[in-house]
């Protein structure tokens, strides 16, 4: 997976994304909001905000910032901001989730919904989520991880060489991601069809992880 193949994949998908992935991924997006304790005035960053399907789910008294590598996906998000009068959405900009321009400790919550298996370097993306989030803020990741079912797991490993064409990595293992990135998972939920995706709510343990 490299950034230009990701961009190409989402350039192709932007026009049909909401139809294909709107309803099917909706329970996962809703689970994120249901498990966040957001207070008025808090700031949330959505890494890989895509077409902005999650934006209307946020309380209007919370500021939401969205970044994505795909301009065609962001154009759809900007249309939603206007048509749904989402004045609390403060930014929708092209930026790489592995290397943003935000200062340290800028956000109370950082969300990556269906993104960590898409970016070229998942660890760098999680490190960046941690950097821009306040100490003890919340990091929320929703993703499909490689199935523990042996048949499905084999199928997903077989699909791995097609990652660039698919636009996502089917064989990422949850345990490896959590260990490699030192995520402090405080809550875990199976979401979407057959619970095939997972929501991980994590405490931003940046001080603990920096001292290791
Ligand atoms: C599967 S979509 C998820 C979109 C949205 N979060 C949702 O819930 O539907 C993955 C998104 O991640 C974006 N993306 C992939 N790599 C990225 C990167 N390095 N930086 C920022 N966005 C990226 C893609 O352009 C795409 O919009």
PDB file of C-alpha atoms and ligand atoms in Angstrom:
ATOM      1  CA  UNK A   1       0.000   0.000   0.000  1.00  0.00           C
ATOM      2  CA  UNK A   2       1.369   3.419  -0.890  1.00  0.00           C
ATOM      3  CA  UNK A   3      -0.228   6.833  -0.681  1.00  0.00           C
ATOM      4  CA  UNK A   4      -0.759   7.254  -4.434  1.00  0.00           C
ATOM      5  CA  UNK A   5      -2.581   3.912  -4.775  1.00  0.00           C
ATOM      6  CA  UNK A   6      -4.778   4.872  -1.789  1.00  0.00           C
ATOM      7  CA  UNK A   7      -5.549   8.210  -3.440  1.00  0.00           C
ATOM      8  CA  UNK A   8      -6.384   6.515  -6.729  1.00  0.00           C
ATOM      9  CA  UNK A   9      -8.626   3.940  -5.021  1.00  0.00           C
ATOM     10  CA  UNK A  10     -10.648   6.665  -3.246  1.00  0.00           C
ATOM     11  CA  UNK A  11     -10.778   8.873  -6.333  1.00  0.00           C
ATOM     12  CA  UNK A  12     -12.597   5.941  -7.997  1.00  0.00           C
ATOM     13  CA  UNK A  13     -14.786   5.297  -4.958  1.00  0.00           C
ATOM     14  CA  UNK A  14     -15.806   8.862  -4.013  1.00  0.00           C
ATOM     15  CA  UNK A  15     -18.916   8.963  -6.242  1.00  0.00           C
ATOM     16  CA  UNK A  16     -20.336   5.667  -4.975  1.00  0.00           C
ATOM     17  CA  UNK A  17     -18.897   5.551  -1.443  1.00  0.00           C
ATOM     18  CA  UNK A  18     -22.051   6.630   0.411  1.00  0.00           C
ATOM     19  CA  UNK A  19     -24.219   4.144  -1.495  1.00  0.00           C
ATOM     20  CA  UNK A  20     -21.835   1.227  -1.020  1.00  0.00           C
ATOM     21  CA  UNK A  21     -20.386   1.916   2.455  1.00  0.00           C
ATOM     22  CA  UNK A  22     -22.932   4.321   3.986  1.00  0.00           C
ATOM     23  CA  UNK A  23     -25.427   1.969   5.649  1.00  0.00           C
ATOM     24  CA  UNK A  24     -23.113  -1.013   6.076  1.00  0.00           C
ATOM     25  CA  UNK A  25     -20.558   0.962   8.146  1.00  0.00           C
ATOM     26  CA  UNK A  26     -23.133   3.153   9.923  1.00  0.00           C
ATOM     27  CA  UNK A  27     -23.431   1.101  13.155  1.00  0.00           C
ATOM     28  CA  UNK A  28     -19.663   1.431  13.687  1.00  0.00           C
ATOM     29  CA  UNK A  29     -19.769   5.205  13.246  1.00  0.00           C
ATOM     30  CA  UNK A  30     -22.735   5.411  15.616  1.00  0.00           C
ATOM     31  CA  UNK A  31     -20.942   3.220  18.184  1.00  0.00           C
ATOM     32  CA  UNK A  32     -18.104   5.757  18.270  1.00  0.00           C
ATOM     33  CA  UNK A  33     -20.479   8.573  19.185  1.00  0.00           C
ATOM     34  CA  UNK A  34     -22.424   6.418  21.648  1.00  0.00           C
ATOM     35  CA  UNK A  35     -19.216   5.636  23.560  1.00  0.00           C
ATOM     36  CA  UNK A  36     -17.737   9.117  23.712  1.00  0.00           C
ATOM     37  CA  UNK A  37     -18.457  11.458  26.624  1.00  0.00           C
ATOM     38  CA  UNK A  38     -18.159  14.705  24.741  1.00  0.00           C
ATOM     39  CA  UNK A  39     -18.519  18.006  26.561  1.00  0.00           C
ATOM     40  CA  UNK A  40     -19.560  21.315  24.978  1.00  0.00           C
ATOM     41  CA  UNK A  41     -16.627  23.098  23.342  1.00  0.00           C
ATOM     42  CA  UNK A  42     -14.450  20.008  23.041  1.00  0.00           C
ATOM     43  CA  UNK A  43     -12.460  19.426  19.862  1.00  0.00           C
ATOM     44  CA  UNK A  44     -12.537  16.211  17.849  1.00  0.00           C
ATOM     45  CA  UNK A  45     -10.270  15.265  14.955  1.00  0.00           C
ATOM     46  CA  UNK A  46     -11.555  12.735  12.400  1.00  0.00           C
ATOM     47  CA  UNK A  47      -8.580  11.206  10.608  1.00  0.00           C
ATOM     48  CA  UNK A  48      -9.660   9.955   7.150  1.00  0.00           C
ATOM     49  CA  UNK A  49     -13.052  11.660   7.438  1.00  0.00           C
ATOM     50  CA  UNK A  50     -13.874  10.549   3.885  1.00  0.00           C
ATOM     51  CA  UNK A  51     -17.240  11.779   2.571  1.00  0.00           C
ATOM     52  CA  UNK A  52     -18.176  12.988   6.045  1.00  0.00           C
ATOM     53  CA  UNK A  53     -20.829  10.383   6.855  1.00  0.00           C
ATOM     54  CA  UNK A  54     -20.042  10.687  10.579  1.00  0.00           C
ATOM     55  CA  UNK A  55     -20.193  14.490  10.705  1.00  0.00           C
ATOM     56  CA  UNK A  56     -23.979  14.842  11.303  1.00  0.00           C
ATOM     57  CA  UNK A  57     -23.690  12.408  14.237  1.00  0.00           C
ATOM     58  CA  UNK A  58     -21.647  14.820  16.393  1.00  0.00           C
ATOM     59  CA  UNK A  59     -23.376  17.100  18.911  1.00  0.00           C
ATOM     60  CA  UNK A  60     -23.519  20.618  17.472  1.00  0.00           C
ATOM     61  CA  UNK A  61     -21.709  22.080  20.482  1.00  0.00           C
ATOM     62  CA  UNK A  62     -18.543  20.084  19.741  1.00  0.00           C
ATOM     63  CA  UNK A  63     -15.974  21.318  17.205  1.00  0.00           C
ATOM     64  CA  UNK A  64     -15.106  18.762  14.537  1.00  0.00           C
ATOM     65  CA  UNK A  65     -12.002  18.860  12.337  1.00  0.00           C
ATOM     66  CA  UNK A  66     -11.726  16.441   9.417  1.00  0.00           C
ATOM     67  CA  UNK A  67      -8.726  15.521   7.319  1.00  0.00           C
ATOM     68  CA  UNK A  68      -8.330  13.098   4.443  1.00  0.00           C
ATOM     69  CA  UNK A  69      -5.792  12.333   1.725  1.00  0.00           C
ATOM     70  CA  UNK A  70      -8.497  12.275  -0.966  1.00  0.00           C
ATOM     71  CA  UNK A  71      -9.785  15.595  -2.314  1.00  0.00           C
ATOM     72  CA  UNK A  72     -12.759  13.921  -4.122  1.00  0.00           C
ATOM     73  CA  UNK A  73     -13.861  12.298  -0.818  1.00  0.00           C
ATOM     74  CA  UNK A  74     -13.505  15.646   1.009  1.00  0.00           C
ATOM     75  CA  UNK A  75     -15.603  17.416  -1.638  1.00  0.00           C
ATOM     76  CA  UNK A  76     -18.519  15.159  -0.649  1.00  0.00           C
ATOM     77  CA  UNK A  77     -17.888  15.964   3.033  1.00  0.00           C
ATOM     78  CA  UNK A  78     -17.950  19.702   2.258  1.00  0.00           C
ATOM     79  CA  UNK A  79     -21.291  19.259   0.452  1.00  0.00           C
ATOM     80  CA  UNK A  80     -22.732  17.634   3.622  1.00  0.00           C
ATOM     81  CA  UNK A  81     -21.387  20.452   5.802  1.00  0.00           C
ATOM     82  CA  UNK A  82     -23.315  22.949   3.657  1.00  0.00           C
ATOM     83  CA  UNK A  83     -26.514  20.937   3.033  1.00  0.00           C
ATOM     84  CA  UNK A  84     -26.836  19.874   6.683  1.00  0.00           C
ATOM     85  CA  UNK A  85     -25.758  23.245   8.146  1.00  0.00           C
ATOM     86  CA  UNK A  86     -22.907  21.716  10.150  1.00  0.00           C
ATOM     87  CA  UNK A  87     -21.443  24.963  11.474  1.00  0.00           C
ATOM     88  CA  UNK A  88     -19.543  23.016  14.140  1.00  0.00           C
ATOM     89  CA  UNK A  89     -17.386  21.403  11.430  1.00  0.00           C
ATOM     90  CA  UNK A  90     -14.438  23.769  11.506  1.00  0.00           C
ATOM     91  CA  UNK A  91     -12.077  22.236   8.937  1.00  0.00           C
ATOM     92  CA  UNK A  92     -12.137  19.720   6.058  1.00  0.00           C
ATOM     93  CA  UNK A  93      -8.687  19.631   4.498  1.00  0.00           C
ATOM     94  CA  UNK A  94      -6.339  17.403   2.567  1.00  0.00           C
ATOM     95  CA  UNK A  95      -3.719  16.129   4.996  1.00  0.00           C
ATOM     96  CA  UNK A  96      -1.810  12.914   5.543  1.00  0.00           C
ATOM     97  CA  UNK A  97      -2.973  11.134   8.703  1.00  0.00           C
ATOM     98  CA  UNK A  98       0.600   9.954   9.238  1.00  0.00           C
ATOM     99  CA  UNK A  99       1.963  13.503   9.295  1.00  0.00           C
ATOM    100  CA  UNK A 100      -0.513  16.267  10.078  1.00  0.00           C
ATOM    101  CA  UNK A 101       0.221  19.950  10.599  1.00  0.00           C
ATOM    102  CA  UNK A 102      -1.587  20.155  13.962  1.00  0.00           C
ATOM    103  CA  UNK A 103       0.312  21.074  17.105  1.00  0.00           C
ATOM    104  CA  UNK A 104       0.809  18.586  19.933  1.00  0.00           C
ATOM    105  CA  UNK A 105      -2.183  18.137  22.303  1.00  0.00           C
ATOM    106  CA  UNK A 106      -4.635  19.943  19.990  1.00  0.00           C
ATOM    107  CA  UNK A 107      -7.674  17.672  20.400  1.00  0.00           C
ATOM    108  CA  UNK A 108      -9.735  16.069  23.170  1.00  0.00           C
ATOM    109  CA  UNK A 109     -10.642  13.114  20.977  1.00  0.00           C
ATOM    110  CA  UNK A 110      -9.092  11.664  17.804  1.00  0.00           C
ATOM    111  CA  UNK A 111     -11.149   9.217  15.735  1.00  0.00           C
ATOM    112  CA  UNK A 112     -10.027   6.971  12.872  1.00  0.00           C
ATOM    113  CA  UNK A 113     -13.021   5.069  11.470  1.00  0.00           C
ATOM    114  CA  UNK A 114     -12.097   2.463   8.842  1.00  0.00           C
ATOM    115  CA  UNK A 115      -8.741   4.177   8.269  1.00  0.00           C
ATOM    116  CA  UNK A 116      -5.915   2.385  10.098  1.00  0.00           C
ATOM    117  CA  UNK A 117      -5.955  -0.584   7.684  1.00  0.00           C
ATOM    118  CA  UNK A 118      -5.985   1.828   4.738  1.00  0.00           C
ATOM    119  CA  UNK A 119      -2.980   4.055   5.489  1.00  0.00           C
ATOM    120  CA  UNK A 120       0.446   2.950   4.249  1.00  0.00           C
ATOM    121  CA  UNK A 121       1.967   2.899   7.748  1.00  0.00           C
ATOM    122  CA  UNK A 122      -0.580   2.149  10.517  1.00  0.00           C
ATOM    123  CA  UNK A 123       1.897   2.696  13.367  1.00  0.00           C
ATOM    124  CA  UNK A 124       2.766   6.177  12.141  1.00  0.00           C
ATOM    125  CA  UNK A 125      -0.947   6.976  11.919  1.00  0.00           C
ATOM    126  CA  UNK A 126      -1.603   5.848  15.513  1.00  0.00           C
ATOM    127  CA  UNK A 127       1.511   7.709  16.732  1.00  0.00           C
ATOM    128  CA  UNK A 128       0.187  10.842  15.039  1.00  0.00           C
ATOM    129  CA  UNK A 129      -3.265  10.353  16.631  1.00  0.00           C
ATOM    130  CA  UNK A 130      -1.522  10.150  20.001  1.00  0.00           C
ATOM    131  CA  UNK A 131       0.671  13.201  19.363  1.00  0.00           C
ATOM    132  CA  UNK A 132      -2.162  15.562  18.415  1.00  0.00           C
ATOM    133  CA  UNK A 133      -4.486  14.304  21.188  1.00  0.00           C
ATOM    134  CA  UNK A 134      -4.267  15.755  24.713  1.00  0.00           C
ATOM    135  CA  UNK A 135      -2.768  13.575  27.441  1.00  0.00           C
ATOM    136  CA  UNK A 136      -5.557  11.368  28.793  1.00  0.00           C
ATOM    137  CA  UNK A 137      -7.764  12.305  25.834  1.00  0.00           C
ATOM    138  CA  UNK A 138      -9.420   9.555  23.820  1.00  0.00           C
ATOM    139  CA  UNK A 139      -8.321   7.739  20.687  1.00  0.00           C
ATOM    140  CA  UNK A 140     -11.034   5.747  18.902  1.00  0.00           C
ATOM    141  CA  UNK A 141     -10.326   3.268  16.137  1.00  0.00           C
ATOM    142  CA  UNK A 142     -12.914   1.332  14.137  1.00  0.00           C
ATOM    143  CA  UNK A 143     -11.566  -1.345  11.878  1.00  0.00           C
ATOM    144  CA  UNK A 144     -11.838  -4.779  10.459  1.00  0.00           C
ATOM    145  CA  UNK A 145      -9.055  -6.964  11.823  1.00  0.00           C
ATOM    146  CA  UNK A 146      -8.038 -10.351  10.500  1.00  0.00           C
ATOM    147  CA  UNK A 147     -10.572 -12.944  11.596  1.00  0.00           C
ATOM    148  CA  UNK A 148      -9.633 -15.470  14.280  1.00  0.00           C
ATOM    149  CA  UNK A 149     -11.767 -17.977  12.345  1.00  0.00           C
ATOM    150  CA  UNK A 150      -9.178 -20.186  10.549  1.00  0.00           C
ATOM    151  CA  UNK A 151     -11.079 -20.333   7.231  1.00  0.00           C
ATOM    152  CA  UNK A 152     -11.804 -16.597   7.109  1.00  0.00           C
ATOM    153  CA  UNK A 153      -8.302 -15.809   8.337  1.00  0.00           C
ATOM    154  CA  UNK A 154      -6.807 -17.871   5.490  1.00  0.00           C
ATOM    155  CA  UNK A 155      -9.050 -16.139   2.950  1.00  0.00           C
ATOM    156  CA  UNK A 156      -8.042 -12.715   4.257  1.00  0.00           C
ATOM    157  CA  UNK A 157      -4.350 -13.596   4.117  1.00  0.00           C
ATOM    158  CA  UNK A 158      -4.868 -14.792   0.527  1.00  0.00           C
ATOM    159  CA  UNK A 159      -6.429 -11.408  -0.330  1.00  0.00           C
ATOM    160  CA  UNK A 160      -3.482  -9.475   1.151  1.00  0.00           C
ATOM    161  CA  UNK A 161      -1.579  -9.110  -2.183  1.00  0.00           C
ATOM    162  CA  UNK A 162      -4.642  -7.279  -3.539  1.00  0.00           C
ATOM    163  CA  UNK A 163      -4.487  -4.607  -0.811  1.00  0.00           C
ATOM    164  CA  UNK A 164      -3.505  -1.802  -3.197  1.00  0.00           C
ATOM    165  CA  UNK A 165      -6.384  -2.560  -5.563  1.00  0.00           C
ATOM    166  CA  UNK A 166      -8.877  -3.023  -2.710  1.00  0.00           C
ATOM    167  CA  UNK A 167      -7.752   0.204  -1.011  1.00  0.00           C
ATOM    168  CA  UNK A 168      -7.451  -1.531   2.393  1.00  0.00           C
ATOM    169  CA  UNK A 169      -5.441  -4.256   4.088  1.00  0.00           C
ATOM    170  CA  UNK A 170      -7.611  -7.337   4.857  1.00  0.00           C
ATOM    171  CA  UNK A 171      -5.052  -9.095   7.067  1.00  0.00           C
ATOM    172  CA  UNK A 172      -4.126  -6.699   9.869  1.00  0.00           C
ATOM    173  CA  UNK A 173      -4.188  -8.389  13.282  1.00  0.00           C
ATOM    174  CA  UNK A 174      -5.655  -6.499  16.216  1.00  0.00           C
ATOM    175  CA  UNK A 175      -3.209  -7.883  18.769  1.00  0.00           C
ATOM    176  CA  UNK A 176      -0.210  -6.884  16.647  1.00  0.00           C
ATOM    177  CA  UNK A 177      -1.516  -3.344  16.132  1.00  0.00           C
ATOM    178  CA  UNK A 178      -2.254  -2.883  19.852  1.00  0.00           C
ATOM    179  CA  UNK A 179       1.152  -4.234  20.874  1.00  0.00           C
ATOM    180  CA  UNK A 180       3.124  -2.384  18.228  1.00  0.00           C
ATOM    181  CA  UNK A 181       1.479   0.956  19.000  1.00  0.00           C
ATOM    182  CA  UNK A 182       1.142   0.465  22.767  1.00  0.00           C
ATOM    183  CA  UNK A 183      -2.572   1.315  22.652  1.00  0.00           C
ATOM    184  CA  UNK A 184      -4.282   1.452  26.054  1.00  0.00           C
ATOM    185  CA  UNK A 185      -7.655  -0.079  25.117  1.00  0.00           C
ATOM    186  CA  UNK A 186     -10.334   0.750  27.694  1.00  0.00           C
ATOM    187  CA  UNK A 187     -13.329  -0.551  25.751  1.00  0.00           C
ATOM    188  CA  UNK A 188     -13.841  -2.870  22.842  1.00  0.00           C
ATOM    189  CA  UNK A 189     -17.054  -3.571  20.870  1.00  0.00           C
ATOM    190  CA  UNK A 190     -17.854  -5.704  17.844  1.00  0.00           C
ATOM    191  CA  UNK A 191     -19.788  -3.617  15.314  1.00  0.00           C
ATOM    192  CA  UNK A 192     -21.473  -3.808  11.891  1.00  0.00           C
ATOM    193  CA  UNK A 193     -22.480  -6.954  10.013  1.00  0.00           C
ATOM    194  CA  UNK A 194     -21.889 -10.120  12.071  1.00  0.00           C
ATOM    195  CA  UNK A 195     -19.666  -8.064  14.390  1.00  0.00           C
ATOM    196  CA  UNK A 196     -17.020  -8.351  11.715  1.00  0.00           C
ATOM    197  CA  UNK A 197     -15.537  -4.932  12.586  1.00  0.00           C
ATOM    198  CA  UNK A 198     -14.220  -3.750  15.957  1.00  0.00           C
ATOM    199  CA  UNK A 199     -14.355  -0.452  17.782  1.00  0.00           C
ATOM    200  CA  UNK A 200     -11.421   0.195  20.117  1.00  0.00           C
ATOM    201  CA  UNK A 201     -11.745   3.077  22.547  1.00  0.00           C
ATOM    202  CA  UNK A 202      -8.339   3.920  24.005  1.00  0.00           C
ATOM    203  CA  UNK A 203      -6.974   6.282  26.621  1.00  0.00           C
ATOM    204  CA  UNK A 204      -4.261   8.492  25.206  1.00  0.00           C
ATOM    205  CA  UNK A 205      -1.384   7.115  27.229  1.00  0.00           C
ATOM    206  CA  UNK A 206       1.140   9.391  25.549  1.00  0.00           C
ATOM    207  CA  UNK A 207       3.258  10.018  28.654  1.00  0.00           C
ATOM    208  CA  UNK A 208       3.516   6.316  29.480  1.00  0.00           C
ATOM    209  CA  UNK A 209       4.350   5.384  25.911  1.00  0.00           C
ATOM    210  CA  UNK A 210       6.915   8.215  25.546  1.00  0.00           C
ATOM    211  CA  UNK A 211       8.814   7.067  28.630  1.00  0.00           C
ATOM    212  CA  UNK A 212       9.237   3.509  27.249  1.00  0.00           C
TER     213      UNK A 212
HETATM  214  C1  LIG B   1     -12.766   3.430   4.243  1.00  0.00           C
HETATM  215  S1  LIG B   1     -12.671   5.168   4.117  1.00  0.00           S
HETATM  216  C2  LIG B   1     -13.403   5.678   5.656  1.00  0.00           C
HETATM  217  C3  LIG B   1     -14.051   7.038   5.550  1.00  0.00           C
HETATM  218  C4  LIG B   1     -14.836   7.473   6.785  1.00  0.00           C
HETATM  219  N1  LIG B   1     -14.018   7.508   7.979  1.00  0.00           N
HETATM  220  C5  LIG B   1     -16.059   6.624   7.004  1.00  0.00           C
HETATM  221  O1  LIG B   1     -16.408   6.349   8.160  1.00  0.00           O
HETATM  222  O2  LIG B   1     -16.716   6.273   6.029  1.00  0.00           O
HETATM  223  C6  LIG B   1     -10.945   5.465   4.390  1.00  0.00           C
HETATM  224  C7  LIG B   1     -10.586   6.939   4.213  1.00  0.00           C
HETATM  225  O3  LIG B   1      -9.233   7.124   4.662  1.00  0.00           O
HETATM  226  C8  LIG B   1      -8.602   8.025   3.774  1.00  0.00           C
HETATM  227  N2  LIG B   1      -7.140   7.869   3.875  1.00  0.00           N
HETATM  228  C9  LIG B   1      -6.385   6.822   3.489  1.00  0.00           C
HETATM  229  N3  LIG B   1      -5.094   7.036   3.738  1.00  0.00           N
HETATM  230  C10 LIG B   1      -5.013   8.258   4.321  1.00  0.00           C
HETATM  231  C11 LIG B   1      -3.946   9.036   4.837  1.00  0.00           C
HETATM  232  N4  LIG B   1      -2.678   8.615   4.814  1.00  0.00           N
HETATM  233  N5  LIG B   1      -4.230  10.245   5.361  1.00  0.00           N
HETATM  234  C12 LIG B   1      -5.507  10.694   5.415  1.00  0.00           C
HETATM  235  N6  LIG B   1      -6.568   9.990   4.942  1.00  0.00           N
HETATM  236  C13 LIG B   1      -6.326   8.792   4.413  1.00  0.00           C
HETATM  237  C14 LIG B   1      -9.165   7.641   2.407  1.00  0.00           C
HETATM  238  O4  LIG B   1      -8.968   8.657   1.454  1.00  0.00           O
HETATM  239  C15 LIG B   1     -10.631   7.391   2.770  1.00  0.00           C
HETATM  240  O5  LIG B   1     -11.406   8.564   2.655  1.00  0.00           O
END
